[in-house]
PDB file of C-alpha atoms in Angstrom:
ATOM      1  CA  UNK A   1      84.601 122.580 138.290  1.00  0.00           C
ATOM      2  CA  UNK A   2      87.113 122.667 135.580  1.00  0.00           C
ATOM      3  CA  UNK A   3      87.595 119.673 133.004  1.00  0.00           C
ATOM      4  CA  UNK A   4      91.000 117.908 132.640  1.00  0.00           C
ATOM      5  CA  UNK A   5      89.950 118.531 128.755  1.00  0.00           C
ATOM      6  CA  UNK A   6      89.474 122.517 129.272  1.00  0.00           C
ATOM      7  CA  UNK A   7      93.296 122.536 127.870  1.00  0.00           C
ATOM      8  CA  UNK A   8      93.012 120.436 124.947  1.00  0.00           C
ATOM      9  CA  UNK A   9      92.226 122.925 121.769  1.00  0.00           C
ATOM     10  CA  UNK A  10      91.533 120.113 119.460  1.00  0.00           C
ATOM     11  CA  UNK A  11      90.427 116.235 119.674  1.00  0.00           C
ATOM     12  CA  UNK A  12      90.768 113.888 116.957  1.00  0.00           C
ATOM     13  CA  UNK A  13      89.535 110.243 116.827  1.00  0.00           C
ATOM     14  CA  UNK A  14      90.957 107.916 114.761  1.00  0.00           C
ATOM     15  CA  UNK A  15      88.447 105.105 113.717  1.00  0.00           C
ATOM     16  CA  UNK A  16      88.645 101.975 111.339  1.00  0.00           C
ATOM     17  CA  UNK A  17      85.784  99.265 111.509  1.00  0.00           C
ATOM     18  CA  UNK A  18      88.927  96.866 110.442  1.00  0.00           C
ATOM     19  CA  UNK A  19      91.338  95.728 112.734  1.00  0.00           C
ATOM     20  CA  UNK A  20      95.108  95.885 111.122  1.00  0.00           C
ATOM     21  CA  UNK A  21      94.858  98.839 108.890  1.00  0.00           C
ATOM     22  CA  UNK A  22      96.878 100.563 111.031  1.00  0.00           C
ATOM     23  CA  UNK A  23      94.842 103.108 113.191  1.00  0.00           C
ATOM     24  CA  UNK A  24      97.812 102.841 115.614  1.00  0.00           C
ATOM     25  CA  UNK A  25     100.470 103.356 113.369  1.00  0.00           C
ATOM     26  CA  UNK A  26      98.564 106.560 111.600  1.00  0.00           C
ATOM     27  CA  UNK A  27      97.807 108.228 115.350  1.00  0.00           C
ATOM     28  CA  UNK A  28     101.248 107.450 116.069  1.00  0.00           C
ATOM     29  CA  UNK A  29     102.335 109.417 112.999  1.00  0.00           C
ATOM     30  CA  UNK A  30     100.299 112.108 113.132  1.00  0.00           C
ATOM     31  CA  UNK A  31     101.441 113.022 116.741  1.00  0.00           C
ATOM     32  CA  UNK A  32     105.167 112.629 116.068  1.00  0.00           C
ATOM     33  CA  UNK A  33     104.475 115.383 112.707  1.00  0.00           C
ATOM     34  CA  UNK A  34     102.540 117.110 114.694  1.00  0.00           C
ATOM     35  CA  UNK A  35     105.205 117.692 117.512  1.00  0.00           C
ATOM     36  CA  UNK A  36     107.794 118.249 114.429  1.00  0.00           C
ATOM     37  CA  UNK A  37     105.175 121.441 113.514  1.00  0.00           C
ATOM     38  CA  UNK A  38     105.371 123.062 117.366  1.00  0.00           C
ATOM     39  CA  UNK A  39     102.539 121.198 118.666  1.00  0.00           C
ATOM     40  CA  UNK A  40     101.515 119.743 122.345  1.00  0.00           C
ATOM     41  CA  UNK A  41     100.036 116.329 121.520  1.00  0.00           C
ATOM     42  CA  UNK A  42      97.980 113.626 124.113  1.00  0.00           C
ATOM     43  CA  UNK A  43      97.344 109.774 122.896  1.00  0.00           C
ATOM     44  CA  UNK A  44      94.368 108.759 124.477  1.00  0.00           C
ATOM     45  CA  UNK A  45      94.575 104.933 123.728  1.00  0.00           C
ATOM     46  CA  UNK A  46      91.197 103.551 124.372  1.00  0.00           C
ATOM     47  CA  UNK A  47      91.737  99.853 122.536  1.00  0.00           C
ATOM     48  CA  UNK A  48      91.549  98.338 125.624  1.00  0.00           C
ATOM     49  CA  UNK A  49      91.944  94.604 124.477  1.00  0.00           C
ATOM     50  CA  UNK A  50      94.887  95.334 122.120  1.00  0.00           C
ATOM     51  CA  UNK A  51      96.778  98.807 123.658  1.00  0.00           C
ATOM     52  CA  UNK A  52     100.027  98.833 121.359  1.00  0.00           C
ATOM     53  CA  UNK A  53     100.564 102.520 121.725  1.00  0.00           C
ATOM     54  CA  UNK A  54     102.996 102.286 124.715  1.00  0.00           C
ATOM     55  CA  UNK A  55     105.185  99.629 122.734  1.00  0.00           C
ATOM     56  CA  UNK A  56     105.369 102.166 119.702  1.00  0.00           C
ATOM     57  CA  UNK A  57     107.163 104.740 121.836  1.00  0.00           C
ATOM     58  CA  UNK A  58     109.168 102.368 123.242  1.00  0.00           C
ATOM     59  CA  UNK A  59     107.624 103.378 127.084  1.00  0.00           C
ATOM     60  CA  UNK A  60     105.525 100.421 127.724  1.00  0.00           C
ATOM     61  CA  UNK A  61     107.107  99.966 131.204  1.00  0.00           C
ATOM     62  CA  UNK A  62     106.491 103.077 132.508  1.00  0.00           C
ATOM     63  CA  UNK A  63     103.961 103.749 135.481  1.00  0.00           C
ATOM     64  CA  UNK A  64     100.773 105.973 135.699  1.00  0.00           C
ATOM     65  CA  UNK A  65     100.880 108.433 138.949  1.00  0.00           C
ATOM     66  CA  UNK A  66      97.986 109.961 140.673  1.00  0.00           C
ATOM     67  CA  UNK A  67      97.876 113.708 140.861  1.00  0.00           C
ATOM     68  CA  UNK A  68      94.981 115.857 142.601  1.00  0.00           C
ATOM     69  CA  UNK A  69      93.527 116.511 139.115  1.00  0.00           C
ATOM     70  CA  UNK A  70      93.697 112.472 138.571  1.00  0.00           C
ATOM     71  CA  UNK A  71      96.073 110.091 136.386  1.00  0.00           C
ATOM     72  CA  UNK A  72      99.115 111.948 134.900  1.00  0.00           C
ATOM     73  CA  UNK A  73      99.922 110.591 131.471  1.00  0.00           C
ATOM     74  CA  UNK A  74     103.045 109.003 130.414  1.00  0.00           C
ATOM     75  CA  UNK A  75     105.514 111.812 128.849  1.00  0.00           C
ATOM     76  CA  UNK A  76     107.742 110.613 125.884  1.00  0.00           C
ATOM     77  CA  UNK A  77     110.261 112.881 126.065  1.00  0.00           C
ATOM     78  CA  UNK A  78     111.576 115.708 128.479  1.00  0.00           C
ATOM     79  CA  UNK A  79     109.980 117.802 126.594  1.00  0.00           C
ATOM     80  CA  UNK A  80     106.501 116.566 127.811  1.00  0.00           C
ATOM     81  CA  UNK A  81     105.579 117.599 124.327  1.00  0.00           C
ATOM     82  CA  UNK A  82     103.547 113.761 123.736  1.00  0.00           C
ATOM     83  CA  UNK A  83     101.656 112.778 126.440  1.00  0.00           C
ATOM     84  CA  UNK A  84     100.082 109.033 126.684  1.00  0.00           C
ATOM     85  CA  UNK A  85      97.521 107.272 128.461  1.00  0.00           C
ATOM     86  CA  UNK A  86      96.921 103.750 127.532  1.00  0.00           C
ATOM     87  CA  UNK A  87      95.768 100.518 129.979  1.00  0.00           C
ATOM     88  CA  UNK A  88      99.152  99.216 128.998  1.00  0.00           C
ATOM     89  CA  UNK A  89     100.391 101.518 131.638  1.00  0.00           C
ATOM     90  CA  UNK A  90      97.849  99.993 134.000  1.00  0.00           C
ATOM     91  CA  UNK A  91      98.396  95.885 133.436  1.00  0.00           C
ATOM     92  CA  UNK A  92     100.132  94.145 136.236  1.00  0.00           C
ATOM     93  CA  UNK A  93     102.159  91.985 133.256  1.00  0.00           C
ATOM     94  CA  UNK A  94     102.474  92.731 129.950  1.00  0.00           C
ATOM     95  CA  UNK A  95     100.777  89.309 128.632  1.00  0.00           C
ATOM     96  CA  UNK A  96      97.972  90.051 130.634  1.00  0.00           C
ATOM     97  CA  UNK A  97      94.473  89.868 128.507  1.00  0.00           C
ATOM     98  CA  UNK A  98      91.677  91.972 129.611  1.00  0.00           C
ATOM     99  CA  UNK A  99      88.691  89.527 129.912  1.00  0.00           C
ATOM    100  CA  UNK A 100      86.107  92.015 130.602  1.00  0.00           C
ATOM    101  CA  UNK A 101      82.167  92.828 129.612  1.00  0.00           C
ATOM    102  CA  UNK A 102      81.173  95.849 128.158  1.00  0.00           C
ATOM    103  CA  UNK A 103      80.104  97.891 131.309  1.00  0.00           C
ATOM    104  CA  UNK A 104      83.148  97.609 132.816  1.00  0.00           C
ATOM    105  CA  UNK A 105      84.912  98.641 129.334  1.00  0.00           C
ATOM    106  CA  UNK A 106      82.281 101.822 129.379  1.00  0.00           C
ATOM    107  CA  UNK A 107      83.495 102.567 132.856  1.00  0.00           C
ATOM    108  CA  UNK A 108      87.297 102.810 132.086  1.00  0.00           C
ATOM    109  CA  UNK A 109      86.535 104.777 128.727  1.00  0.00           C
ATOM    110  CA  UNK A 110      84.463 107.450 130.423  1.00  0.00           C
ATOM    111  CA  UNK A 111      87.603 107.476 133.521  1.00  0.00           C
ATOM    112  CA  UNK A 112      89.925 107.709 130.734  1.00  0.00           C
ATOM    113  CA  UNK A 113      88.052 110.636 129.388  1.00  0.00           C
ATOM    114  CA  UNK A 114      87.299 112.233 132.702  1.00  0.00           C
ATOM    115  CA  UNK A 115      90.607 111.586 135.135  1.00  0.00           C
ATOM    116  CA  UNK A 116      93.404 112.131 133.074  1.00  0.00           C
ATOM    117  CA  UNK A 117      94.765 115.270 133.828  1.00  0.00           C
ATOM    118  CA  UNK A 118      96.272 116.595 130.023  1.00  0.00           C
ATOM    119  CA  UNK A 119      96.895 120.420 130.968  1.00  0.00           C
ATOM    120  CA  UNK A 120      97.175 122.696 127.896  1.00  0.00           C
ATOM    121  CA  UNK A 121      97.498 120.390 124.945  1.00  0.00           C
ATOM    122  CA  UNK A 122      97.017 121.466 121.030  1.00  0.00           C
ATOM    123  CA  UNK A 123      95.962 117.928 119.874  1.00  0.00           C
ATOM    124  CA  UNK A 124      94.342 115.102 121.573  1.00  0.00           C
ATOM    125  CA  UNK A 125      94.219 112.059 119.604  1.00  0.00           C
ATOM    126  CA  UNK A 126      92.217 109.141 120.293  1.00  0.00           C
ATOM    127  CA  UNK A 127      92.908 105.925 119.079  1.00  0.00           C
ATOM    128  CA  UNK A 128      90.068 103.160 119.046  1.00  0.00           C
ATOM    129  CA  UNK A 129      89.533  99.725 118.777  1.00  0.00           C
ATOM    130  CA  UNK A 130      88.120  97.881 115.614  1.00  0.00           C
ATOM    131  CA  UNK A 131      84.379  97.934 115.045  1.00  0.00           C
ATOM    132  CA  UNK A 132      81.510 100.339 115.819  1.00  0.00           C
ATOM    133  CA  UNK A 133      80.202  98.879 118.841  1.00  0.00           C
ATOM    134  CA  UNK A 134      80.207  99.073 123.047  1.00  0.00           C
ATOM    135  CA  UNK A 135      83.969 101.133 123.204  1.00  0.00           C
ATOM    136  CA  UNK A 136      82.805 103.965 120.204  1.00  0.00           C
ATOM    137  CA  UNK A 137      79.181 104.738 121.166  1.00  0.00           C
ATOM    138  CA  UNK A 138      81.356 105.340 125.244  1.00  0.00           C
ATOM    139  CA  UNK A 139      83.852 107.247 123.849  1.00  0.00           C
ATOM    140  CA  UNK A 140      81.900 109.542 121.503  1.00  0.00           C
ATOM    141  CA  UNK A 141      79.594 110.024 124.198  1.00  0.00           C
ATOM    142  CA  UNK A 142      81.941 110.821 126.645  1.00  0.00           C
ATOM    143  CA  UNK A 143      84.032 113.537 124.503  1.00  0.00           C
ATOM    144  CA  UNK A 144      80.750 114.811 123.364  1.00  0.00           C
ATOM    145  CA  UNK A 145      80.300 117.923 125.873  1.00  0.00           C
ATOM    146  CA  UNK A 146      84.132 118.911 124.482  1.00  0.00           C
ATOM    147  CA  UNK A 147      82.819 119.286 120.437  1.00  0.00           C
ATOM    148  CA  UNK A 148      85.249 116.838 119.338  1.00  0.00           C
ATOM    149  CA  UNK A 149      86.971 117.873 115.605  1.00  0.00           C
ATOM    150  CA  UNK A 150      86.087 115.321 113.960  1.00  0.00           C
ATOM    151  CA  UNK A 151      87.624 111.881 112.594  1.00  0.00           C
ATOM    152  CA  UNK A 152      90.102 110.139 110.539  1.00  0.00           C
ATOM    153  CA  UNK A 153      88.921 106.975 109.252  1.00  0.00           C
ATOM    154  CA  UNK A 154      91.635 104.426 108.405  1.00  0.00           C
ATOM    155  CA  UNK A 155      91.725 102.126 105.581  1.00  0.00           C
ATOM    156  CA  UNK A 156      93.702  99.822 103.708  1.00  0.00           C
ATOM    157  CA  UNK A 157      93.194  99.535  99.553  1.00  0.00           C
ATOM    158  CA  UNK A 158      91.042  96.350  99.176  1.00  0.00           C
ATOM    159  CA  UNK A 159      87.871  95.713  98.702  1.00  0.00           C
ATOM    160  CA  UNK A 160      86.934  94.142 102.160  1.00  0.00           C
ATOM    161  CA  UNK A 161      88.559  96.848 104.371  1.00  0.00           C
ATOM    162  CA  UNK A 162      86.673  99.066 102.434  1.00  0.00           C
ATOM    163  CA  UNK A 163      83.373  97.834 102.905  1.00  0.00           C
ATOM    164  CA  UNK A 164      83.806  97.527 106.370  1.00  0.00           C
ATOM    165  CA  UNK A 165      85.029 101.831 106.918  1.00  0.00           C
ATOM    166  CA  UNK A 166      81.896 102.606 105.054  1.00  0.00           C
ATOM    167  CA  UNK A 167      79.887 101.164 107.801  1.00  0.00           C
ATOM    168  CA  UNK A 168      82.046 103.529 110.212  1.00  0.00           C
ATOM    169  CA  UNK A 169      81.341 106.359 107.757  1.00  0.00           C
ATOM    170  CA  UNK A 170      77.467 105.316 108.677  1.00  0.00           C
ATOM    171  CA  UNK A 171      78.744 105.687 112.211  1.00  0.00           C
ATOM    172  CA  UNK A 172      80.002 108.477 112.308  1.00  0.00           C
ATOM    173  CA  UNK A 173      76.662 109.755 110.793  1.00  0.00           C
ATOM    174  CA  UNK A 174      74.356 108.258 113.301  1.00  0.00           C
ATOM    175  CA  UNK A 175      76.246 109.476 116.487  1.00  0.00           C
ATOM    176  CA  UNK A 176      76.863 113.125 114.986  1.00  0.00           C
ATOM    177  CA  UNK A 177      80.787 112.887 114.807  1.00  0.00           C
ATOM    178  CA  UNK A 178      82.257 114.679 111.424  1.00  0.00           C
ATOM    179  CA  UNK A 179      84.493 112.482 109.147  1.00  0.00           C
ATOM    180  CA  UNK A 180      87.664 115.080 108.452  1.00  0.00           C
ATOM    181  CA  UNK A 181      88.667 112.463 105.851  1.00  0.00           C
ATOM    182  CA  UNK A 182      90.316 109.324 105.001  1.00  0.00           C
ATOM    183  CA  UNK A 183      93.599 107.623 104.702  1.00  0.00           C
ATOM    184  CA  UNK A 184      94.771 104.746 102.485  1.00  0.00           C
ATOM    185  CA  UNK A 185      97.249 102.811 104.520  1.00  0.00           C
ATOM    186  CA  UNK A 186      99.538 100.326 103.267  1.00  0.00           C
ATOM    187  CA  UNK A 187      98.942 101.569  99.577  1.00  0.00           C
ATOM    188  CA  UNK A 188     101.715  99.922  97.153  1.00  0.00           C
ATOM    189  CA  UNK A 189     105.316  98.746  98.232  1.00  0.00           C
ATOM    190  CA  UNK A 190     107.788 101.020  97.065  1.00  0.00           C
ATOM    191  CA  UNK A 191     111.473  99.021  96.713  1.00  0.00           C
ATOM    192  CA  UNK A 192     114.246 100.435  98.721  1.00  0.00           C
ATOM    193  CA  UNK A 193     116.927  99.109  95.840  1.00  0.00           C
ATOM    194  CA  UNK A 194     115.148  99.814  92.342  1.00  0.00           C
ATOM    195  CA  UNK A 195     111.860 102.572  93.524  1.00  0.00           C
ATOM    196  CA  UNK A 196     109.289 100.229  91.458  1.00  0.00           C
ATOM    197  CA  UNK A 197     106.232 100.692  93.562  1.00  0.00           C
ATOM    198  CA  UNK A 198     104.268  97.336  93.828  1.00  0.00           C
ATOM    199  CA  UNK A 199     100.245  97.200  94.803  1.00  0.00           C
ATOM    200  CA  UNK A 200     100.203  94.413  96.985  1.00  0.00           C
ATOM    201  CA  UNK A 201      96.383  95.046  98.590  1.00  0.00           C
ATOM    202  CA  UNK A 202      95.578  96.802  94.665  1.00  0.00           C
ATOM    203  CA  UNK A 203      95.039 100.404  94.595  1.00  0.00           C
ATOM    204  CA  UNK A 204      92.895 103.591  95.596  1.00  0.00           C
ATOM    205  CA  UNK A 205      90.287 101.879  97.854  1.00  0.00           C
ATOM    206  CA  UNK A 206      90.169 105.057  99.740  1.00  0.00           C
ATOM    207  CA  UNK A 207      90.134 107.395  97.349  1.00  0.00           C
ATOM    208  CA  UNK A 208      87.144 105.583  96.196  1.00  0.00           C
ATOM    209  CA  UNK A 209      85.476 105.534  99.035  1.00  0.00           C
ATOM    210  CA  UNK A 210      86.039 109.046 100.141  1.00  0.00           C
ATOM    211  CA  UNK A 211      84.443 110.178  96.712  1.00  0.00           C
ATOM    212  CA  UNK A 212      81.326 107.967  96.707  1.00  0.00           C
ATOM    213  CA  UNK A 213      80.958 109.500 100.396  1.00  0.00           C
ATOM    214  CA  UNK A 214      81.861 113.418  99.541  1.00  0.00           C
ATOM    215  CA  UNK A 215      84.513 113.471 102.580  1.00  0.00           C
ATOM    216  CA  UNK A 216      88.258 114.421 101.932  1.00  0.00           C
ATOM    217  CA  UNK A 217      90.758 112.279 100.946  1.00  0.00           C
ATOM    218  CA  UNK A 218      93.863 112.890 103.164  1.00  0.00           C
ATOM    219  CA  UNK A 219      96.228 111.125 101.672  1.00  0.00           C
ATOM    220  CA  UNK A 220      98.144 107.131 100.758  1.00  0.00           C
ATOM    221  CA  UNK A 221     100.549 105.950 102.841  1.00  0.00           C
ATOM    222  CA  UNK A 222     102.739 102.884 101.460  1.00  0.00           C
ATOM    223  CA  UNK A 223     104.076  99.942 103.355  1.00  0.00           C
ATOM    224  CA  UNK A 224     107.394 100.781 104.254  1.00  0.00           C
ATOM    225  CA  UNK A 225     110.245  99.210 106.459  1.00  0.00           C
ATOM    226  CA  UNK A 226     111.766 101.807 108.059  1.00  0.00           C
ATOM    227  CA  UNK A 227     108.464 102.809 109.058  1.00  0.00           C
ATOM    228  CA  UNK A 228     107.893  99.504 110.420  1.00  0.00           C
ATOM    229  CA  UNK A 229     111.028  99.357 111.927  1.00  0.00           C
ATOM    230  CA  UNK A 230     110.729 102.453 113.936  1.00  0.00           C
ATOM    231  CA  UNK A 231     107.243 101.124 115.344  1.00  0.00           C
ATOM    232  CA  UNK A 232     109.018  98.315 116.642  1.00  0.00           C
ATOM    233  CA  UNK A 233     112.167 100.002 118.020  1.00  0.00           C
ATOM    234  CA  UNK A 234     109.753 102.975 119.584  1.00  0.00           C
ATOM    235  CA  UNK A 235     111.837 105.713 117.167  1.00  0.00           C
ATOM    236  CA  UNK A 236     110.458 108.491 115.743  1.00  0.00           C
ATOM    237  CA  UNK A 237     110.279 108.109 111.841  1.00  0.00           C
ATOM    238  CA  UNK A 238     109.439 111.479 110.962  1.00  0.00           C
ATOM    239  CA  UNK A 239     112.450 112.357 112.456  1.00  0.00           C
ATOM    240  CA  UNK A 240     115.083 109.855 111.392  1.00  0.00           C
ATOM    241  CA  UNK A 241     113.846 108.844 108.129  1.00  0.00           C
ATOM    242  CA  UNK A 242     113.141 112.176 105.726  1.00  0.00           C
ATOM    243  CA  UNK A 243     113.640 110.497 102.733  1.00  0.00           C
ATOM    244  CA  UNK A 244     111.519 107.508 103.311  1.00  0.00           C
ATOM    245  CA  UNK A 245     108.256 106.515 100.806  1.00  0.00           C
ATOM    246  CA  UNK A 246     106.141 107.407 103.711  1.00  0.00           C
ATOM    247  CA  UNK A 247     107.618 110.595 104.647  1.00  0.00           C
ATOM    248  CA  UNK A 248     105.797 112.700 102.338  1.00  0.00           C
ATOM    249  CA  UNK A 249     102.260 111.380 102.830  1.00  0.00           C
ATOM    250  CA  UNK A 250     102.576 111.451 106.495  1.00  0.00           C
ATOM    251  CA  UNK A 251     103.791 115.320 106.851  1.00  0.00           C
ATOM    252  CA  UNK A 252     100.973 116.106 104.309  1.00  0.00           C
ATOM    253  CA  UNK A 253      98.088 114.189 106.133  1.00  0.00           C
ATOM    254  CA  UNK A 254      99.508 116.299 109.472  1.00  0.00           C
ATOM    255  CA  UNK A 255      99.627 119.649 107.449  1.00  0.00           C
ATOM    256  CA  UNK A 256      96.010 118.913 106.293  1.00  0.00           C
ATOM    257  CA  UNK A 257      94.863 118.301 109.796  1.00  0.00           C
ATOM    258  CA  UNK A 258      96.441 121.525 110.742  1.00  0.00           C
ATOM    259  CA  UNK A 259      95.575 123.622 107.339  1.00  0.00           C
ATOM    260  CA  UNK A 260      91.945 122.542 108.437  1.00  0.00           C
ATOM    261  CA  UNK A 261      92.190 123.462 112.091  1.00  0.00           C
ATOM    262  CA  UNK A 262      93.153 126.862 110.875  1.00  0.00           C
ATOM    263  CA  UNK A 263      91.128 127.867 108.728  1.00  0.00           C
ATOM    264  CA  UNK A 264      87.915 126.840 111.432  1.00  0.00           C
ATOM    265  CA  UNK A 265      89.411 129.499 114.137  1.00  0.00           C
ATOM    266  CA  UNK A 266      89.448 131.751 111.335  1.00  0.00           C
TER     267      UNK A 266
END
C-alpha cells in the first residue's frame, strides 16, 4: 500500500528542548526560502498544546477536508507550493486548550504522520514542541521507516537555552536522528535608524555549542521587527523584506539545507 510520505524527498525536524527560541519562526522561514529556491514544502506542526503555525501564515481559519488518501493539508497559496497540517485546523474555537494525556497525544502524532495525504513534496518540515519527552520519542518513531534527514536544533545565545539544546543534542543521539546543525536565534538587535547591533541574550551560544558537539553551525539570526511583524500579519518576509538584518542569515541557513541535500544524492 503506498505511504502518503512516498512523495516527500526530504524530512526535516526542527527541535529545541526550550520553549521560545523560536522553532516556529525558523520552520516558518526555512519553508518560505525554500519555496523562493523552486521548492514544494509541507509543515507538519506537531506542537499540539501550542500550534502557532496556522496564525504565521495568516490561515488559521481554514478547514481540514477528508480525501480517500486521508486529511488534505491546508495550501497557502494557489500555488499549493506550502502545504500545512496543524491541530489548529482541527479546534472547534481558537482558545480552545488541548487537555490531553500522552497516549492520546501519541495517537494524533502517528495520524498526523500516517493520514495526511502530502503528494510529491521536496521538503517536509516538522515542527515540535519544547522538551524531549512523550511528542519526540512518537514522532521520531513514526517518521522512522521514511529515513528522516536529519535535524535543526534551535537555540537562543544564553547560557540556559544552551544547556537545555545540549540535552536534545543527547536526544537526538539516543533515538538515532542526525543533528544537520544549529541555529542561533535572536542573536544581537541590529537598529533600524543607526545599524549598531546590540547583544541583548550575549553572544555565540550556538556557535559554542555546535563546536563542543562537532555538528555544523548553520547560521545567527538577529531579533528583528519586520521579521516579527510579518509573523504576526501572516506575510512572507523573505519576500517583502530583502534588505532586512535577518534576510541574509535566513537565505543562507535554507541554501545550507539545500547545498547539503545535494551533495547526499550525489
Amino acid at each position: 500500500e503506498r505511504s502518503n510520505l512516498a512523495g516527500v524527498r526530504h524530512i526535516l525536524l526542527v527541535l529545541s528542548g526550550k520553549g521560545g527560541v523560536g522553532k516556529s519562526t525558523i520552520s516558518t522561514q526555512l519553508a518560505l526560502s525554500l519555496r523562493h529556491s523552486g521548492k514544494k514544502v509541507g509543515i507538519l506542526d506537531v506542537d499540539l498544546c501550542g500550534p502557532s503555525i496556522p496564525r504565521m501564515f495568516s490561515v488559521q481559519d481554514n478547514d481540514v477536508h477528508q480525501c480517500d488518501s486521508g486529511w488534505v493539508p491546508v495550501f497557502v497559496d494557489q500555488d499549493k507550493s506550502i502545504s500545512l497540517m496543524s491541530i489548529g485546523f482541527l479546534l472547534e474555537k481558537p482558545d480552545d486548550a488541548v487537555v490531553w494525556r500522552g497516549p492520546k497525544k501519541n495517537a494524533l502524532i502517528k495520524q498526523f504522520v500516517a493520514d495526511v495525504a502530502w503528494g510529491d513534496l521536496d521538503f517536509l518540515i516538522v515542527d515540535t514542541p519544547p522538551g524531549t519527552s512523550d511528542e519526540h520519542i512518537s514522532t521520531v518513531e513514526a517518521l522512522r521507516p521514511y529515513k528522516p534527514l536529519g535535524a535543526i536544533l534551535v537555540t537562543t545565545p544564553q547560557a540556559v537555552s544552551v544547556g537545555d539544546v545540549r540535552r536534545e543534542l543527547t536526544f537526538c543521539k539516543k533515538t538515532g536522528l542526525r543533528v544537520l546543525g544549529i541555529v542561533e536565534n535572536m542573536s544581537g538587535f541590529v537598529c533600524p535608524h543607526c545599524s549598531e547591533c546590540t547583544n541583548i541574550f550575549s553572544k555565540g551560544g550556538g556557535e559554542e555549542l555546535a563546536k563542543h558537539a562537532g555538528v555544523p553551525f548553520l547560521g545567527s539570526v538577529p531579533l528583528d521587527p519586520q521579521l516579527s511583524q510579518s509573523l504576526e500579519e501572516g506575510r512572507d518576509f523573505i519576500q517583502e523584506f530583502p534588505k532586512s538584518s535577518a534576510f541574509p542569515a535566513l537565505t543562507h541557513i535554507a541554501q545550507q539545507i539545500l547545498d547539503g541535500t545535494l551533495q547526499r544524492s550525489s
